[in-house]
Coordinates of C-alpha atoms and ligand atoms in Angstrom, one line a residue:
M1 CA -21.5 2.8 11.3
P2 CA -20.1 0.6 8.6
D3 CA -17.6 -2.0 9.6
I4 CA -14.9 -0.4 7.5
D5 CA -14.5 3.3 7.0
P6 CA -11.9 4.0 4.3
W7 CA -11.5 7.6 5.5
G8 CA -11.3 6.7 9.2
D9 CA -8.6 5.5 11.4
V10 CA -7.1 2.3 10.2
E11 CA -7.8 -0.4 12.8
V12 CA -5.3 -3.0 13.6
G13 CA -6.6 -6.4 14.3
N14 CA -8.8 -9.2 13.6
Y15 CA -8.2 -10.1 10.0
S16 CA -10.0 -13.5 9.9
E17 CA -13.2 -11.8 11.2
K18 CA -13.1 -9.4 8.3
M19 CA -12.4 -12.2 5.8
D20 CA -15.5 -14.1 6.9
K21 CA -17.7 -11.1 7.0
F22 CA -16.7 -9.7 3.6
G23 CA -15.9 -12.9 1.7
I24 CA -12.2 -12.4 1.3
E25 CA -10.5 -15.7 0.4
P26 CA -7.3 -16.9 2.0
I27 CA -4.2 -16.3 0.0
E28 CA -3.0 -19.8 0.6
E29 CA -5.5 -21.0 -2.0
V30 CA -3.6 -19.4 -4.8
A31 CA -0.1 -19.0 -3.1
D32 CA 1.5 -21.7 -5.3
R33 CA 0.5 -19.7 -8.4
M34 CA 2.0 -16.5 -7.0
P35 CA 5.7 -15.4 -7.1
D36 CA 7.8 -16.6 -4.2
H37 CA 7.7 -13.3 -2.3
R38 CA 8.3 -12.8 1.4
F39 CA 4.9 -11.1 1.7
I40 CA 3.2 -14.3 0.6
R41 CA 5.4 -16.7 2.5
R42 CA 5.0 -14.7 5.7
G43 CA 1.3 -14.2 5.4
I44 CA 1.7 -10.4 5.1
I45 CA -0.5 -10.6 2.1
F46 CA -3.2 -12.8 3.7
G47 CA -6.3 -12.6 1.4
H48 CA -7.7 -12.0 -2.0
R49 CA -10.8 -11.6 -4.0
G50 CA -11.0 -13.0 -7.5
L51 CA -7.3 -13.5 -8.0
D52 CA -7.9 -16.7 -10.0
E53 CA -8.9 -15.0 -13.3
F54 CA -5.9 -12.7 -12.9
L55 CA -3.6 -15.7 -12.5
D56 CA -5.3 -17.6 -15.4
A57 CA -4.5 -14.6 -17.7
R58 CA -0.9 -14.7 -16.6
E59 CA -0.6 -18.4 -17.2
E60 CA -2.3 -18.2 -20.6
G61 CA -0.1 -15.4 -21.7
D62 CA -3.0 -12.8 -21.9
E63 CA -2.7 -9.2 -20.8
F64 CA -3.3 -8.4 -17.1
A65 CA -2.9 -5.3 -15.0
M66 CA -2.2 -4.0 -11.5
M67 CA -3.6 -0.7 -10.3
T68 CA -3.0 1.3 -7.1
G69 CA -3.5 4.8 -5.8
I70 CA -1.5 7.2 -3.7
M71 CA -3.2 9.1 -1.0
P72 CA -0.9 12.0 0.0
S73 CA -0.9 11.9 3.8
G74 CA 2.4 13.1 5.2
V75 CA 5.8 11.5 5.1
F76 CA 6.6 8.3 3.3
H77 CA 7.3 5.5 5.8
F78 CA 7.8 1.8 5.9
G79 CA 4.1 1.2 6.0
H80 CA 3.9 2.8 2.5
K81 CA 6.8 0.8 1.3
C82 CA 4.6 -2.3 1.4
V83 CA 2.7 -0.9 -1.7
V84 CA 5.9 -0.3 -3.6
D85 CA 7.2 -3.8 -3.0
Q86 CA 3.9 -5.2 -4.3
I87 CA 4.0 -3.0 -7.4
K88 CA 7.4 -4.4 -8.1
M89 CA 6.3 -7.9 -7.6
Y90 CA 3.4 -7.5 -10.1
Q91 CA 5.6 -5.7 -12.6
E92 CA 8.0 -8.6 -12.5
M93 CA 5.1 -11.0 -13.1
G94 CA 4.4 -9.0 -16.3
A95 CA 1.5 -6.9 -15.2
Q96 CA 0.8 -3.4 -16.8
V97 CA 1.1 -1.0 -13.9
T98 CA -1.2 2.0 -13.3
I99 CA -0.7 4.4 -10.4
A100 CA -3.2 7.2 -9.5
A101 CA -2.3 10.1 -7.4
A102 CA -5.4 10.8 -5.3
D103 CA -5.4 14.6 -5.4
I104 CA -9.1 14.9 -5.8
E105 CA -9.7 12.6 -2.9
A106 CA -7.2 14.6 -0.8
Y107 CA -9.0 17.8 -1.8
N108 CA -12.4 16.5 -0.9
T109 CA -11.6 14.6 2.3
R110 CA -8.4 16.2 3.8
E111 CA -8.9 19.9 3.3
M112 CA -5.8 20.1 1.0
S113 CA -5.5 22.2 -2.1
L114 CA -4.9 20.2 -5.3
E115 CA -1.4 21.9 -5.5
E116 CA -0.5 20.8 -1.9
A117 CA -1.7 17.3 -2.6
R118 CA 0.3 17.1 -5.8
K119 CA 3.4 18.4 -4.2
L120 CA 3.2 15.9 -1.4
V121 CA 2.7 13.1 -3.9
V122 CA 5.8 14.1 -5.8
E123 CA 8.1 14.9 -2.9
E124 CA 7.1 12.1 -0.5
Y125 CA 5.9 9.4 -2.7
L126 CA 7.2 9.5 -6.3
K127 CA 10.8 10.3 -5.3
N128 CA 10.8 7.4 -2.9
Y129 CA 9.0 5.1 -5.4
V130 CA 11.7 5.8 -8.0
A131 CA 14.5 5.3 -5.4
L132 CA 12.9 2.0 -4.5
G133 CA 13.1 0.9 -8.1
I134 CA 9.9 2.0 -9.9
D135 CA 10.6 3.3 -13.4
L136 CA 8.0 6.0 -14.1
E137 CA 8.5 5.5 -17.9
D138 CA 7.1 1.9 -17.4
V139 CA 3.9 2.8 -15.7
D140 CA 0.7 4.8 -16.3
F141 CA 1.0 7.4 -13.6
Y142 CA -1.5 10.3 -13.4
F143 CA -3.1 12.8 -11.0
Q144 CA -6.8 12.2 -10.6
S145 CA -7.5 15.9 -11.4
K146 CA -5.6 15.6 -14.6
A147 CA -6.8 12.1 -15.5
G148 CA -8.5 13.3 -18.7
N149 CA -12.1 13.8 -19.8
N150 CA -12.9 10.2 -20.5
H151 CA -11.7 9.2 -17.1
L152 CA -13.7 11.8 -15.2
A153 CA -16.8 11.4 -17.4
R154 CA -16.9 7.7 -16.6
A155 CA -16.4 8.4 -12.9
A156 CA -19.5 10.7 -13.1
T157 CA -21.6 8.3 -15.1
F158 CA -21.0 5.5 -12.5
G159 CA -23.5 7.4 -10.4
R160 CA -26.3 5.8 -12.4
Y161 CA -25.4 2.3 -11.1
L162 CA -25.2 3.3 -7.4
T163 CA -27.9 3.9 -4.9
Q164 CA -28.0 6.1 -1.8
N165 CA -28.8 3.0 0.3
E166 CA -25.9 1.1 -1.0
M167 CA -23.5 4.0 -0.3
E168 CA -24.8 4.5 3.2
A169 CA -24.6 0.8 4.0
T170 CA -21.1 0.6 2.6
Y171 CA -19.6 3.9 3.8
G172 CA -21.7 4.8 6.8
S173 CA -22.9 8.0 5.0
A174 CA -23.3 9.4 1.6
N175 CA -21.2 12.5 2.1
P176 CA -21.0 14.1 -1.3
G177 CA -17.3 14.9 -1.2
K178 CA -16.5 11.3 -0.2
M179 CA -18.9 9.9 -2.8
S180 CA -17.4 11.8 -5.7
A181 CA -13.9 10.8 -4.6
A182 CA -15.2 7.2 -4.4
Q183 CA -16.6 7.4 -7.9
V184 CA -13.2 8.7 -9.2
Q185 CA -11.6 5.8 -7.4
Y186 CA -13.8 3.3 -9.2
A187 CA -12.7 4.9 -12.5
D188 CA -9.1 4.6 -11.3
I189 CA -9.5 0.9 -10.6
L190 CA -11.2 0.4 -14.0
R191 CA -8.8 2.6 -16.0
P192 CA -6.5 -0.3 -17.2
Q193 CA -9.7 -1.7 -18.9
F194 CA -10.7 1.5 -20.7
P195 CA -11.0 1.0 -24.5
E196 CA -8.0 3.4 -24.9
N197 CA -6.0 1.1 -22.6
G198 CA -6.8 -2.1 -24.5
G199 CA -10.2 -3.0 -23.1
P200 CA -11.3 -5.6 -20.5
K201 CA -8.6 -7.4 -18.7
P202 CA -8.0 -9.0 -15.3
T203 CA -6.8 -6.3 -13.0
V204 CA -5.6 -6.7 -9.4
V205 CA -5.6 -3.9 -6.8
P206 CA -3.4 -4.7 -3.8
V207 CA -4.9 -2.9 -0.8
G208 CA -5.3 -2.9 3.0
V209 CA -8.8 -4.0 4.2
D210 CA -9.7 -0.3 4.7
Q211 CA -10.1 0.0 1.0
D212 CA -12.3 -3.0 0.6
P213 CA -15.5 -1.0 0.4
H214 CA -14.2 0.6 -2.8
I215 CA -13.3 -2.8 -4.2
R216 CA -16.7 -4.2 -3.6
L217 CA -18.6 -1.3 -5.2
T218 CA -16.2 -1.2 -8.1
R219 CA -16.9 -4.9 -8.8
D220 CA -20.6 -4.0 -8.7
V221 CA -20.3 -1.1 -11.0
A222 CA -18.1 -3.1 -13.4
R223 CA -20.8 -5.8 -13.6
K224 CA -23.7 -3.3 -14.2
Y225 CA -22.0 -0.8 -16.5
R226 CA -23.8 -0.7 -19.9
D227 CA -21.6 1.3 -22.2
Q228 CA -18.5 -0.8 -22.0
D229 CA -17.5 -4.3 -20.9
F230 CA -15.4 -4.5 -17.7
Q231 CA -14.1 -7.5 -15.9
K232 CA -14.6 -7.4 -12.1
P233 CA -11.3 -6.2 -10.6
A234 CA -9.5 -8.6 -8.3
S235 CA -7.8 -7.5 -5.0
T236 CA -5.3 -8.7 -2.5
Y237 CA -5.2 -7.7 1.1
N238 CA -2.1 -6.9 3.1
K239 CA -1.7 -6.6 6.9
F240 CA -1.0 -3.2 8.3
M241 CA 2.3 -2.7 10.0
R242 CA 1.7 -1.7 13.5
G243 CA 3.2 1.4 15.1
L244 CA 6.6 1.1 16.6
Q245 CA 5.2 1.7 20.0
G246 CA 2.3 -0.8 19.5
G247 CA -1.2 0.3 18.3
K248 CA -1.7 2.1 15.1
M249 CA 1.0 3.5 12.8
S250 CA -0.1 7.1 12.2
S251 CA 1.3 9.9 10.2
S252 CA 0.5 12.3 13.0
K253 CA 2.7 10.3 15.4
P254 CA 6.3 10.4 14.2
K255 CA 7.5 7.9 16.9
S256 CA 5.0 5.4 15.5
Y257 CA 6.8 5.1 12.2
I258 CA 10.2 5.3 10.5
A259 CA 10.2 7.5 7.5
L260 CA 12.5 6.6 4.6
T261 CA 13.8 10.1 4.8
D262 CA 14.4 10.1 8.6
D263 CA 17.8 11.1 9.9
I264 CA 19.6 7.9 10.6
E265 CA 20.3 8.6 14.2
D266 CA 16.7 9.6 14.8
A267 CA 15.5 6.4 13.1
K268 CA 17.8 4.3 15.3
S269 CA 16.5 6.1 18.4
K270 CA 12.9 5.2 17.4
I271 CA 14.0 1.6 17.4
D272 CA 15.5 2.0 20.9
Q273 CA 12.1 3.3 22.1
A274 CA 10.0 0.7 20.3
K275 CA 7.7 -1.7 22.0
T276 CA 9.3 -5.2 22.3
G277 CA 8.0 -8.6 23.3
G278 CA 10.9 -9.0 25.8
Q279 CA 10.2 -9.8 29.4
D280 CA 10.6 -7.3 32.2
S281 CA 13.7 -8.8 33.9
L282 CA 16.6 -10.6 32.5
E283 CA 15.8 -13.7 34.6
E284 CA 12.3 -13.8 33.4
H285 CA 13.3 -13.3 29.8
R286 CA 15.9 -16.2 29.9
E287 CA 13.2 -18.4 31.4
K288 CA 10.1 -17.5 29.3
G289 CA 11.6 -16.0 26.1
A290 CA 10.2 -13.2 24.1
D291 CA 6.6 -12.8 22.7
V292 CA 7.6 -12.3 19.1
E293 CA 4.1 -11.5 17.9
E294 CA 4.0 -8.4 20.2
D295 CA 7.5 -7.2 19.2
M296 CA 7.4 -4.2 16.8
V297 CA 11.1 -4.5 16.0
F298 CA 10.7 -8.0 14.9
E299 CA 7.7 -6.9 12.8
L300 CA 9.9 -4.3 11.0
L301 CA 12.5 -7.0 10.3
A302 CA 9.9 -9.4 9.0
F303 CA 8.1 -6.9 6.8
H304 CA 11.1 -5.2 5.4
L305 CA 14.6 -5.6 6.7
I306 CA 15.3 -9.3 6.4
K307 CA 14.6 -11.0 3.0
D308 CA 16.1 -14.4 3.9
D309 CA 13.6 -16.7 5.7
E310 CA 16.3 -18.8 7.3
E311 CA 17.9 -15.8 8.9
L312 CA 14.5 -14.6 10.2
A313 CA 13.7 -18.0 11.5
R314 CA 17.0 -18.2 13.3
I315 CA 16.4 -14.9 15.0
R316 CA 12.8 -15.9 15.9
D317 CA 14.0 -19.1 17.5
E318 CA 16.8 -17.5 19.5
Y319 CA 14.5 -14.7 20.7
E320 CA 11.6 -16.9 21.6
S321 CA 13.9 -19.2 23.5
G322 CA 15.2 -16.3 25.6
E323 CA 18.7 -16.8 24.3
M324 CA 18.5 -13.4 22.5
L325 CA 17.6 -10.3 24.4
S326 CA 15.5 -7.4 23.2
G327 CA 18.6 -5.1 23.1
E328 CA 20.4 -7.6 20.9
L329 CA 17.4 -7.7 18.5
K330 CA 17.3 -4.0 18.4
Q331 CA 21.0 -3.9 17.6
I332 CA 20.4 -6.2 14.6
A333 CA 17.5 -4.0 13.4
K334 CA 19.5 -0.8 13.8
D335 CA 22.4 -2.2 11.8
K336 CA 20.1 -3.3 9.0
L337 CA 18.1 -0.1 9.1
E338 CA 21.2 2.0 8.9
D339 CA 22.5 0.2 5.8
F340 CA 19.1 0.4 4.2
L341 CA 18.5 4.1 4.9
K342 CA 21.9 5.1 3.8
E343 CA 21.5 3.4 0.4
H344 CA 17.9 4.5 0.0
Q345 CA 18.6 8.2 0.8
R346 CA 21.5 8.2 -1.7
K347 CA 19.2 6.8 -4.3
R348 CA 16.5 9.3 -3.5
E349 CA 18.9 12.2 -4.0
E350 CA 19.7 10.7 -7.4
A351 CA 16.0 10.2 -8.3
A352 CA 14.9 13.7 -7.2
P353 CA 15.9 15.7 -10.3
Q354 CA 14.7 12.9 -12.6
V355 CA 11.3 12.9 -11.0
E356 CA 11.0 16.7 -11.2
Q357 CA 11.8 16.6 -14.8
Y358 CA 9.3 13.8 -15.4
I359 CA 6.6 15.9 -13.8
E360 CA 7.4 19.0 -15.7
E361 CA 7.5 17.2 -19.0
N362 CA 4.3 15.1 -18.5
F363 CA 2.1 17.4 -16.5
E364 CA 3.4 20.8 -17.4
F365 CA 3.9 22.1 -13.9
D366 CA 6.9 23.0 -11.9
I367 CA 6.7 21.5 -8.4
N368 CA 9.2 24.0 -7.0
P369 CA 7.9 27.3 -8.5
E370 CA 9.8 29.4 -5.9
A371 CA 13.1 27.7 -6.3
Ligands
LIG401 N1 -8.3 5.8 -1.5 C1 -6.9 5.4 -1.5 C2 -6.3 5.7 -0.2 O1 -6.8 6.3 0.7 C3 -6.2 6.0 -2.6 C4 -6.7 5.6 -4.0 C5 -7.2 6.4 -5.0 C6 -6.6 4.3 -4.5 N2 -7.5 5.7 -6.1 C7 -7.1 4.4 -5.9 C8 -6.2 3.0 -4.0 C9 -7.2 3.2 -6.7 C10 -6.3 1.9 -4.9 C11 -6.8 2.0 -6.2 O2 -5.2 5.2 0.1

């Protein structure tokens, strides 16, 4: 088995081991050239590959790009929000933004029809993306299956630069459906550098380590490709949020995540049921304090709900010293969550018709044909 299977379960865990093994550099090396973002300050983005050239381009006033893809896999939750926050960060830095909807990948690897995949992308992802502040008119958004002949022709010709051995060593098998989806993904990653998009330019792809096999092979293909110059794409790596009950966050376990469309009372009750780092008895808690690293409510606050570092540090200190109880921490999280979800859900309602119109105009299909 390969060490990382991009289509398997996402494992939570030892990031420094993966960094050593695959040559991922620590983000600290370039942190002072990156925006002052909580994901960087808090080590949520922990590593990178090749980010120097990307940052050089930015500092020299050259063009640079950011690329990401959406795999439709159930409801949009706080784990997915990490990607959107990063898109916004790069857009503010001045990057051209490209977003692929992975309907071909979903078709080949998840037993979905292209229509189901597209519908899920629009309903669950795009509407939430727009509500979170992404302007679709400012990005190159496309569905893989409608990416155009140049895109799909390049994806197919990448096959010449790949070997079965390499695919098996990287992915564990050379399953044809996965391999063609992988080649389409390499084209996705290189799309900002297509001649029709302005040619070679530094491009960063923010991912979780599960996608690193694709990054490594795209860098290889970019180097070998004969018919056009490509720069090797850069990447950054973010930690995965763990599930609310500890372990993996998983679309098939609703109690492991909070969806941005969850009913507010349901969402709060998920916090009530979350795994905390508090001690079993009040006495023990006051004496030893909480284990913040094992507290999923604190994790939610640190990833998303508290932007101010001082506020987060104050909570951490009080909780670690035993002064603050798990119930009190949960109350803070529930209040913040309620404010956030109310506002977000209102914005999503507003965004919905806009997104539907955008899809109809740009892709000539109606996502609600029955309605
Ligand atoms: N394979 C990615 C996933 O499972 C989705 C994806 C498709 C993607 N094309 C991409 C991600 C390009 C980053 C860049 O989530």
